[in-house]
PDB file of C-alpha atoms in Angstrom:
ATOM      1  CA  UNK A  26      17.124  -6.149 -19.830  1.00 77.00           C
ATOM      2  CA  UNK A  27      19.159  -3.282 -18.419  1.00 91.00           C
ATOM      3  CA  UNK A  28      18.038  -1.306 -15.419  1.00 96.00           C
ATOM      4  CA  UNK A  29      16.227   1.991 -16.001  1.00 97.00           C
ATOM      5  CA  UNK A  30      15.965   5.108 -13.843  1.00 97.00           C
ATOM      6  CA  UNK A  31      12.791   6.804 -12.587  1.00 98.00           C
ATOM      7  CA  UNK A  32      13.209   9.842 -14.859  1.00 97.00           C
ATOM      8  CA  UNK A  33      13.323   7.674 -17.978  1.00 97.00           C
ATOM      9  CA  UNK A  34       9.602   6.938 -17.571  1.00 98.00           C
ATOM     10  CA  UNK A  35       6.474   9.041 -18.054  1.00 98.00           C
ATOM     11  CA  UNK A  36       4.840   8.680 -14.618  1.00 98.00           C
ATOM     12  CA  UNK A  37       1.083   9.097 -14.245  1.00 98.00           C
ATOM     13  CA  UNK A  38      -0.867   9.995 -11.095  1.00 98.00           C
ATOM     14  CA  UNK A  39      -4.224   8.429 -10.247  1.00 98.00           C
ATOM     15  CA  UNK A  40      -5.918   9.891  -7.168  1.00 98.00           C
ATOM     16  CA  UNK A  41      -9.652   9.487  -7.580  1.00 94.00           C
ATOM     17  CA  UNK A  42     -12.796   8.805  -5.579  1.00 94.00           C
ATOM     18  CA  UNK A  43     -12.903   6.288  -2.748  1.00 98.00           C
ATOM     19  CA  UNK A  44     -13.140   2.617  -3.709  1.00 98.00           C
ATOM     20  CA  UNK A  45     -14.146  -0.507  -1.813  1.00 98.00           C
ATOM     21  CA  UNK A  46     -11.358  -2.699  -0.393  1.00 98.00           C
ATOM     22  CA  UNK A  47     -11.972  -5.400  -3.037  1.00 98.00           C
ATOM     23  CA  UNK A  48     -11.784  -2.784  -5.815  1.00 98.00           C
ATOM     24  CA  UNK A  49      -8.425  -1.584  -4.530  1.00 98.00           C
ATOM     25  CA  UNK A  50      -7.092  -5.147  -4.643  1.00 98.00           C
ATOM     26  CA  UNK A  51      -8.451  -5.533  -8.172  1.00 98.00           C
ATOM     27  CA  UNK A  52      -7.110  -2.179  -9.398  1.00 98.00           C
ATOM     28  CA  UNK A  53      -3.607  -3.120  -8.261  1.00 98.00           C
ATOM     29  CA  UNK A  54      -3.775  -6.334 -10.299  1.00 98.00           C
ATOM     30  CA  UNK A  55      -5.340  -4.688 -13.359  1.00 98.00           C
ATOM     31  CA  UNK A  56      -2.990  -1.689 -13.471  1.00 98.00           C
ATOM     32  CA  UNK A  57       0.076  -3.885 -12.935  1.00 98.00           C
ATOM     33  CA  UNK A  58      -1.050  -6.081 -15.842  1.00 98.00           C
ATOM     34  CA  UNK A  59      -1.693  -3.001 -18.002  1.00 98.00           C
ATOM     35  CA  UNK A  60       1.765  -1.571 -17.287  1.00 98.00           C
ATOM     36  CA  UNK A  61       3.309  -4.985 -17.963  1.00 98.00           C
ATOM     37  CA  UNK A  62       1.527  -5.167 -21.341  1.00 98.00           C
ATOM     38  CA  UNK A  63       2.572  -1.633 -22.295  1.00 98.00           C
ATOM     39  CA  UNK A  64      -1.015  -0.343 -22.429  1.00 98.00           C
ATOM     40  CA  UNK A  65      -0.542   1.959 -19.418  1.00 98.00           C
ATOM     41  CA  UNK A  66       2.370   4.209 -18.532  1.00 98.00           C
ATOM     42  CA  UNK A  67       4.018   3.671 -15.129  1.00 98.00           C
ATOM     43  CA  UNK A  68       1.619   4.877 -12.450  1.00 98.00           C
ATOM     44  CA  UNK A  69       1.535   6.196  -8.899  1.00 98.00           C
ATOM     45  CA  UNK A  70      -1.924   5.527  -7.457  1.00 98.00           C
ATOM     46  CA  UNK A  71      -2.937   7.200  -4.205  1.00 98.00           C
ATOM     47  CA  UNK A  72      -5.818   5.286  -2.654  1.00 98.00           C
ATOM     48  CA  UNK A  73      -8.946   6.600  -0.989  1.00 98.00           C
ATOM     49  CA  UNK A  74     -10.799   4.014   1.070  1.00 98.00           C
ATOM     50  CA  UNK A  75     -14.614   3.743   1.029  1.00 98.00           C
ATOM     51  CA  UNK A  76     -14.706   1.278   3.946  1.00 97.00           C
ATOM     52  CA  UNK A  77     -12.577  -0.015   6.810  1.00 97.00           C
ATOM     53  CA  UNK A  78     -10.679  -3.196   6.051  1.00 98.00           C
ATOM     54  CA  UNK A  79      -8.074  -5.700   7.039  1.00 97.00           C
ATOM     55  CA  UNK A  80      -5.809  -6.493   4.096  1.00 97.00           C
ATOM     56  CA  UNK A  81      -3.883  -9.737   4.464  1.00 96.00           C
ATOM     57  CA  UNK A  82      -0.876 -10.832   2.440  1.00 95.00           C
ATOM     58  CA  UNK A  83      -1.116 -13.373  -0.367  1.00 95.00           C
ATOM     59  CA  UNK A  84       0.419 -16.194   1.689  1.00 95.00           C
ATOM     60  CA  UNK A  85      -1.011 -15.456   5.136  1.00 95.00           C
ATOM     61  CA  UNK A  86      -3.405 -17.744   6.985  1.00 94.00           C
ATOM     62  CA  UNK A  87      -6.773 -16.045   7.373  1.00 95.00           C
ATOM     63  CA  UNK A  88      -7.599 -17.575  10.768  1.00 94.00           C
ATOM     64  CA  UNK A  89      -4.088 -16.989  12.152  1.00 93.00           C
ATOM     65  CA  UNK A  90      -4.178 -13.288  11.270  1.00 94.00           C
ATOM     66  CA  UNK A  91      -7.776 -12.162  11.717  1.00 96.00           C
ATOM     67  CA  UNK A  92     -10.428 -12.527  14.403  1.00 96.00           C
ATOM     68  CA  UNK A  93     -13.277 -12.791  11.900  1.00 95.00           C
ATOM     69  CA  UNK A  94     -16.008 -12.349  14.508  1.00 96.00           C
ATOM     70  CA  UNK A  95     -14.430  -9.125  15.784  1.00 97.00           C
ATOM     71  CA  UNK A  96     -13.973  -7.865  12.219  1.00 97.00           C
ATOM     72  CA  UNK A  97     -17.638  -8.548  11.424  1.00 97.00           C
ATOM     73  CA  UNK A  98     -18.707  -6.880  14.662  1.00 97.00           C
ATOM     74  CA  UNK A  99     -16.814  -3.721  13.737  1.00 97.00           C
ATOM     75  CA  UNK A 100     -18.075  -3.767  10.135  1.00 97.00           C
ATOM     76  CA  UNK A 101     -14.569  -4.380   8.818  1.00 98.00           C
ATOM     77  CA  UNK A 102     -14.139  -6.192   5.493  1.00 97.00           C
ATOM     78  CA  UNK A 103     -11.304  -8.693   5.131  1.00 98.00           C
ATOM     79  CA  UNK A 104      -9.583  -8.890   1.745  1.00 98.00           C
ATOM     80  CA  UNK A 105      -6.473 -10.663   0.458  1.00 97.00           C
ATOM     81  CA  UNK A 106      -4.004  -8.904  -1.831  1.00 96.00           C
ATOM     82  CA  UNK A 107      -1.785 -10.357  -4.569  1.00 96.00           C
ATOM     83  CA  UNK A 108       1.498  -9.429  -2.860  1.00 95.00           C
ATOM     84  CA  UNK A 109       3.131 -11.006   0.179  1.00 92.00           C
ATOM     85  CA  UNK A 110       3.844  -9.361   3.513  1.00 90.00           C
ATOM     86  CA  UNK A 111       1.795  -8.850   6.642  1.00 91.00           C
ATOM     87  CA  UNK A 112      -1.734  -7.842   7.616  1.00 93.00           C
ATOM     88  CA  UNK A 113      -2.752  -4.180   7.453  1.00 94.00           C
ATOM     89  CA  UNK A 114      -5.521  -2.571   9.521  1.00 95.00           C
ATOM     90  CA  UNK A 115      -7.285   0.141   7.524  1.00 96.00           C
ATOM     91  CA  UNK A 116      -9.658   2.906   8.586  1.00 96.00           C
ATOM     92  CA  UNK A 117     -10.387   5.410   5.801  1.00 96.00           C
ATOM     93  CA  UNK A 118      -9.504   8.688   7.550  1.00 95.00           C
ATOM     94  CA  UNK A 119      -6.611   7.133   9.460  1.00 97.00           C
ATOM     95  CA  UNK A 120      -4.718   5.559   6.588  1.00 97.00           C
ATOM     96  CA  UNK A 121      -2.570   6.756   3.686  1.00 98.00           C
ATOM     97  CA  UNK A 122      -2.063   4.092   1.039  1.00 98.00           C
ATOM     98  CA  UNK A 123      -0.368   4.266  -2.344  1.00 98.00           C
ATOM     99  CA  UNK A 124       0.831   1.834  -4.951  1.00 98.00           C
ATOM    100  CA  UNK A 125       3.434   2.131  -7.670  1.00 98.00           C
ATOM    101  CA  UNK A 126       2.915   0.092 -10.831  1.00 98.00           C
ATOM    102  CA  UNK A 127       6.241   0.419 -12.578  1.00 98.00           C
ATOM    103  CA  UNK A 128       8.282  -1.313 -15.241  1.00 98.00           C
ATOM    104  CA  UNK A 129      10.264  -4.313 -14.055  1.00 98.00           C
ATOM    105  CA  UNK A 130      13.367  -2.621 -15.504  1.00 98.00           C
ATOM    106  CA  UNK A 131      13.226  -0.154 -12.582  1.00 98.00           C
ATOM    107  CA  UNK A 132      14.294  -2.945 -10.189  1.00 97.00           C
ATOM    108  CA  UNK A 133      16.218  -5.095 -12.684  1.00 96.00           C
ATOM    109  CA  UNK A 134      19.101  -6.876 -10.973  1.00 95.00           C
ATOM    110  CA  UNK A 135      18.124  -5.619  -7.509  1.00 96.00           C
ATOM    111  CA  UNK A 136      17.412  -7.847  -4.514  1.00 95.00           C
ATOM    112  CA  UNK A 137      14.033  -7.476  -2.813  1.00 91.00           C
ATOM    113  CA  UNK A 138      15.693  -5.437  -0.063  1.00 95.00           C
ATOM    114  CA  UNK A 139      17.335  -3.107  -2.596  1.00 97.00           C
ATOM    115  CA  UNK A 140      14.100  -2.692  -4.537  1.00 97.00           C
ATOM    116  CA  UNK A 141      12.071  -1.883  -1.395  1.00 97.00           C
ATOM    117  CA  UNK A 142      14.639   0.740  -0.417  1.00 97.00           C
ATOM    118  CA  UNK A 143      14.599   2.239  -3.928  1.00 97.00           C
ATOM    119  CA  UNK A 144      10.803   2.379  -4.137  1.00 97.00           C
ATOM    120  CA  UNK A 145      10.441   3.986  -0.692  1.00 96.00           C
ATOM    121  CA  UNK A 146      13.203   6.592  -1.021  1.00 97.00           C
ATOM    122  CA  UNK A 147      11.015   9.408  -2.365  1.00 98.00           C
ATOM    123  CA  UNK A 148       8.404   9.075   0.388  1.00 98.00           C
ATOM    124  CA  UNK A 149      11.070   9.030   3.104  1.00 98.00           C
ATOM    125  CA  UNK A 150      12.344  12.286   1.606  1.00 98.00           C
ATOM    126  CA  UNK A 151       8.791  13.741   1.641  1.00 98.00           C
ATOM    127  CA  UNK A 152       8.337  12.768   5.297  1.00 97.00           C
ATOM    128  CA  UNK A 153      11.699  14.331   6.142  1.00 97.00           C
ATOM    129  CA  UNK A 154      10.490  17.610   4.678  1.00 97.00           C
ATOM    130  CA  UNK A 155       7.519  17.391   7.067  1.00 97.00           C
ATOM    131  CA  UNK A 156       9.875  17.024  10.009  1.00 96.00           C
ATOM    132  CA  UNK A 157       9.558  13.247  10.398  1.00 96.00           C
ATOM    133  CA  UNK A 158      12.884  11.445  10.840  1.00 96.00           C
ATOM    134  CA  UNK A 159      11.752   8.531   8.672  1.00 97.00           C
ATOM    135  CA  UNK A 160      14.034   5.755   7.473  1.00 97.00           C
ATOM    136  CA  UNK A 161      13.840   2.429   5.654  1.00 97.00           C
ATOM    137  CA  UNK A 162      13.814  -0.590   7.967  1.00 95.00           C
ATOM    138  CA  UNK A 163      14.508  -3.855   6.101  1.00 94.00           C
ATOM    139  CA  UNK A 164      12.716  -5.688   4.786  1.00 91.00           C
ATOM    140  CA  UNK A 165       9.503  -3.771   4.331  1.00 92.00           C
ATOM    141  CA  UNK A 166       8.949  -1.088   6.979  1.00 94.00           C
ATOM    142  CA  UNK A 167       9.287   2.679   7.114  1.00 96.00           C
ATOM    143  CA  UNK A 168      10.085   3.696  10.652  1.00 95.00           C
ATOM    144  CA  UNK A 169      11.049   6.656  12.819  1.00 94.00           C
ATOM    145  CA  UNK A 170      12.660   6.946  16.258  1.00 92.00           C
ATOM    146  CA  UNK A 171       9.121   7.152  17.667  1.00 86.00           C
ATOM    147  CA  UNK A 172       7.907   3.908  16.027  1.00 89.00           C
ATOM    148  CA  UNK A 173       6.765   2.235  12.822  1.00 91.00           C
ATOM    149  CA  UNK A 174       5.084   4.508  10.276  1.00 95.00           C
ATOM    150  CA  UNK A 175       4.356   2.209   7.335  1.00 95.00           C
ATOM    151  CA  UNK A 176       4.566  -1.264   5.890  1.00 94.00           C
ATOM    152  CA  UNK A 177       5.245  -2.131   2.251  1.00 95.00           C
ATOM    153  CA  UNK A 178       4.572  -5.138   0.045  1.00 95.00           C
ATOM    154  CA  UNK A 179       5.779  -5.970  -3.436  1.00 96.00           C
ATOM    155  CA  UNK A 180       5.027  -8.317  -6.303  1.00 96.00           C
ATOM    156  CA  UNK A 181       6.668  -8.772  -9.686  1.00 95.00           C
ATOM    157  CA  UNK A 182       4.303  -9.753 -12.505  1.00 96.00           C
ATOM    158  CA  UNK A 183       5.334 -10.116 -16.131  1.00 97.00           C
ATOM    159  CA  UNK A 184       7.199  -6.958 -17.143  1.00 98.00           C
ATOM    160  CA  UNK A 185       5.993  -4.922 -14.164  1.00 98.00           C
ATOM    161  CA  UNK A 186       6.646  -4.455 -10.471  1.00 98.00           C
ATOM    162  CA  UNK A 187       3.886  -3.594  -7.989  1.00 98.00           C
ATOM    163  CA  UNK A 188       4.962  -1.844  -4.800  1.00 97.00           C
ATOM    164  CA  UNK A 189       2.374  -0.657  -2.302  1.00 95.00           C
ATOM    165  CA  UNK A 190       2.642   1.027   1.063  1.00 97.00           C
ATOM    166  CA  UNK A 191       0.136   1.531   3.864  1.00 96.00           C
ATOM    167  CA  UNK A 192       0.957   4.345   6.280  1.00 97.00           C
ATOM    168  CA  UNK A 193      -0.619   5.066   9.666  1.00 95.00           C
ATOM    169  CA  UNK A 194      -1.915   8.635   9.680  1.00 96.00           C
ATOM    170  CA  UNK A 195      -3.811   7.871  12.886  1.00 96.00           C
ATOM    171  CA  UNK A 196      -4.742   4.592  14.536  1.00 92.00           C
ATOM    172  CA  UNK A 197      -7.338   3.077  16.868  1.00 93.00           C
ATOM    173  CA  UNK A 198      -4.953   0.683  18.586  1.00 89.00           C
ATOM    174  CA  UNK A 199      -7.578  -1.048  20.704  1.00 91.00           C
ATOM    175  CA  UNK A 200      -9.759  -1.827  17.702  1.00 94.00           C
ATOM    176  CA  UNK A 201      -6.716  -3.041  15.742  1.00 92.00           C
ATOM    177  CA  UNK A 202      -5.812  -5.418  18.580  1.00 91.00           C
ATOM    178  CA  UNK A 203      -9.352  -6.796  18.681  1.00 94.00           C
ATOM    179  CA  UNK A 204      -9.301  -7.580  14.958  1.00 95.00           C
ATOM    180  CA  UNK A 205      -5.687  -8.627  14.293  1.00 94.00           C
ATOM    181  CA  UNK A 206      -4.570 -11.734  16.166  1.00 90.00           C
ATOM    182  CA  UNK A 207      -0.887 -11.246  15.387  1.00 70.00           C
ATOM    183  CA  UNK A 208      -0.880  -7.859  17.080  1.00 56.00           C
ATOM    184  CA  UNK A 209      -2.208  -9.507  20.243  1.00 61.00           C
ATOM    185  CA  UNK A 210       0.502 -12.150  20.238  1.00 57.00           C
ATOM    186  CA  UNK A 211       3.281  -9.619  19.749  1.00 56.00           C
ATOM    187  CA  UNK A 212       1.931  -7.421  22.524  1.00 50.00           C
ATOM    188  CA  UNK A 213       0.466  -9.891  25.010  1.00 47.00           C
ATOM    189  CA  UNK A 214       3.535  -9.819  27.237  1.00 48.00           C
ATOM    190  CA  UNK A 215       3.736  -6.033  27.189  1.00 45.00           C
ATOM    191  CA  UNK A 216       0.081  -5.016  27.400  1.00 45.00           C
ATOM    192  CA  UNK A 217      -1.712  -2.478  25.244  1.00 43.00           C
ATOM    193  CA  UNK A 218       0.222   0.449  26.702  1.00 42.00           C
ATOM    194  CA  UNK A 219       3.144  -0.512  24.475  1.00 42.00           C
ATOM    195  CA  UNK A 220       0.855  -1.244  21.519  1.00 44.00           C
ATOM    196  CA  UNK A 221       0.527   2.462  20.841  1.00 44.00           C
ATOM    197  CA  UNK A 222       4.318   2.731  20.807  1.00 46.00           C
ATOM    198  CA  UNK A 223       4.780   0.081  18.136  1.00 70.00           C
ATOM    199  CA  UNK A 224       3.049   2.262  15.532  1.00 80.00           C
ATOM    200  CA  UNK A 225       3.654   6.007  15.571  1.00 79.00           C
ATOM    201  CA  UNK A 226       1.088   7.743  13.386  1.00 91.00           C
ATOM    202  CA  UNK A 227       1.877  10.667  11.123  1.00 95.00           C
ATOM    203  CA  UNK A 228      -0.884  12.812  12.593  1.00 95.00           C
ATOM    204  CA  UNK A 229       0.901  13.111  15.926  1.00 91.00           C
ATOM    205  CA  UNK A 230       4.298  13.478  14.260  1.00 91.00           C
ATOM    206  CA  UNK A 231       3.349  16.194  11.754  1.00 94.00           C
ATOM    207  CA  UNK A 232       0.318  17.945  13.265  1.00 94.00           C
ATOM    208  CA  UNK A 233      -0.977  18.235   9.700  1.00 97.00           C
ATOM    209  CA  UNK A 234      -4.291  17.175   8.131  1.00 97.00           C
ATOM    210  CA  UNK A 235      -4.126  13.892   6.195  1.00 97.00           C
ATOM    211  CA  UNK A 236      -4.687  15.694   2.879  1.00 97.00           C
ATOM    212  CA  UNK A 237      -1.668  17.943   3.466  1.00 97.00           C
ATOM    213  CA  UNK A 238       0.590  14.924   4.073  1.00 98.00           C
ATOM    214  CA  UNK A 239      -0.640  13.336   0.812  1.00 98.00           C
ATOM    215  CA  UNK A 240      -0.136  16.616  -1.050  1.00 98.00           C
ATOM    216  CA  UNK A 241       3.496  16.805   0.119  1.00 98.00           C
ATOM    217  CA  UNK A 242       4.077  13.185  -0.902  1.00 98.00           C
ATOM    218  CA  UNK A 243       2.696  13.791  -4.398  1.00 98.00           C
ATOM    219  CA  UNK A 244       4.659  17.024  -4.867  1.00 98.00           C
ATOM    220  CA  UNK A 245       7.895  15.284  -3.824  1.00 98.00           C
ATOM    221  CA  UNK A 246       7.327  12.469  -6.320  1.00 98.00           C
ATOM    222  CA  UNK A 247       6.510  15.033  -9.034  1.00 98.00           C
ATOM    223  CA  UNK A 248       9.640  17.059  -8.303  1.00 98.00           C
ATOM    224  CA  UNK A 249      11.948  14.020  -8.186  1.00 98.00           C
ATOM    225  CA  UNK A 250      10.575  11.838 -10.964  1.00 98.00           C
ATOM    226  CA  UNK A 251       8.017  13.817 -12.978  1.00 98.00           C
ATOM    227  CA  UNK A 252       4.291  13.111 -12.686  1.00 98.00           C
ATOM    228  CA  UNK A 253       1.262  13.888 -14.831  1.00 98.00           C
ATOM    229  CA  UNK A 254      -2.339  13.771 -13.646  1.00 98.00           C
ATOM    230  CA  UNK A 255      -4.277  10.873 -15.139  1.00 98.00           C
ATOM    231  CA  UNK A 256      -7.488   8.906 -14.587  1.00 97.00           C
ATOM    232  CA  UNK A 257      -8.670   5.312 -14.751  1.00 98.00           C
ATOM    233  CA  UNK A 258      -9.977   4.373 -18.179  1.00 98.00           C
ATOM    234  CA  UNK A 259     -13.455   2.836 -18.554  1.00 98.00           C
ATOM    235  CA  UNK A 260     -11.773  -0.419 -19.588  1.00 98.00           C
ATOM    236  CA  UNK A 261      -9.549  -0.483 -16.492  1.00 98.00           C
ATOM    237  CA  UNK A 262     -12.524   0.230 -14.228  1.00 98.00           C
ATOM    238  CA  UNK A 263     -14.587  -2.447 -15.960  1.00 98.00           C
ATOM    239  CA  UNK A 264     -11.808  -5.023 -15.629  1.00 98.00           C
ATOM    240  CA  UNK A 265     -11.356  -4.162 -11.949  1.00 98.00           C
ATOM    241  CA  UNK A 266     -15.086  -4.383 -11.166  1.00 98.00           C
ATOM    242  CA  UNK A 267     -15.218  -7.814 -12.792  1.00 98.00           C
ATOM    243  CA  UNK A 268     -12.105  -8.984 -10.927  1.00 98.00           C
ATOM    244  CA  UNK A 269     -13.376  -7.636  -7.601  1.00 98.00           C
ATOM    245  CA  UNK A 270     -16.632  -9.549  -8.122  1.00 98.00           C
ATOM    246  CA  UNK A 271     -15.097 -12.776  -9.429  1.00 98.00           C
ATOM    247  CA  UNK A 272     -12.053 -12.956  -7.157  1.00 98.00           C
ATOM    248  CA  UNK A 273     -11.367 -10.444  -4.400  1.00 98.00           C
ATOM    249  CA  UNK A 274     -14.872 -10.423  -2.869  1.00 97.00           C
ATOM    250  CA  UNK A 275     -15.154 -14.211  -2.829  1.00 98.00           C
ATOM    251  CA  UNK A 276     -14.694 -16.330   0.306  1.00 96.00           C
ATOM    252  CA  UNK A 277     -12.694 -18.778  -1.833  1.00 97.00           C
ATOM    253  CA  UNK A 278      -9.956 -16.220  -2.515  1.00 97.00           C
ATOM    254  CA  UNK A 279      -9.993 -14.612   0.944  1.00 97.00           C
ATOM    255  CA  UNK A 280      -9.617 -18.060   2.566  1.00 96.00           C
ATOM    256  CA  UNK A 281      -7.296 -19.519  -0.098  1.00 96.00           C
ATOM    257  CA  UNK A 282      -4.892 -20.021   2.825  1.00 95.00           C
ATOM    258  CA  UNK A 283      -7.423 -20.905   5.565  1.00 93.00           C
TER     259      UNK A 283
END
C-alpha cells in the first residue's frame, strides 16, 4: 500500500446533535469500521456532548485514574475508549472534541509520532489563525506557550486510522482534580495554583465563543482538504446504539483494566 494525501480523499463532515458519552465511544468504533470496509468515505466528526464524562484510554487502570465516588457525586459518567492515551475530563460547554476516521493509507509508513503530527497539522493552523501560538508536542499533545490545549489518541483498525482530539475550551480545574487521580499526583507538590497553568483553555486565549472556534476549525479543514456536509445513516446510528448498550455502557468494559 502506498501512502495517500488528504486531497486524494472525499472527506465528509458529521456535526450533529449531542450524544451520550457511550454513544460517542460507539460511533468512533462504528465509523472507523465503516471507513475500513469502504462503506463510508473518510470522515471528520465534530462531537457535541450530552453529558459530562471522564474518558479513559483503552489500557488505563480505572481505579488508578478515576475517583469513582467523586465522579458519581458530580454526575460524571466514566467511559473507556478503544484507543490508548490518557484520561480526559469532559464538560459539554467546556470541551471541543473531534475525531478523524481516515484510510490507513493516509499514515502508511509513518511512525505514531509522525502520524499524530500529520493529523493535527490542520487544527494547529486553524488555532494560529485565531491568534493561538499552538504547536505539536510529542507524542500526543497540542500545546502553546501558555500551557496544554489538547490531547490526542489514535488507533489503527483494519484499513482505517482513528485519530481523536479533546481540546479544553474552558475548564473547572478544581472539579477535574477531584475526579482525576492522576491530576492530583502530578500537582500534589505544586498545589492547585499551578493546576490551572498546566491546561490553558482556548476561551481565555481567543476570547471567542466555543461555536466560533469550531467554525474556524471546520473552515480550515474544508479549505485545506475539502469537506462535504454529511449525516449519520440509520444503520450507523443503529449499530452505535447497540454497541453503546452491549459494550461501552457496561461495567465489564469500563473496568476491563480494573
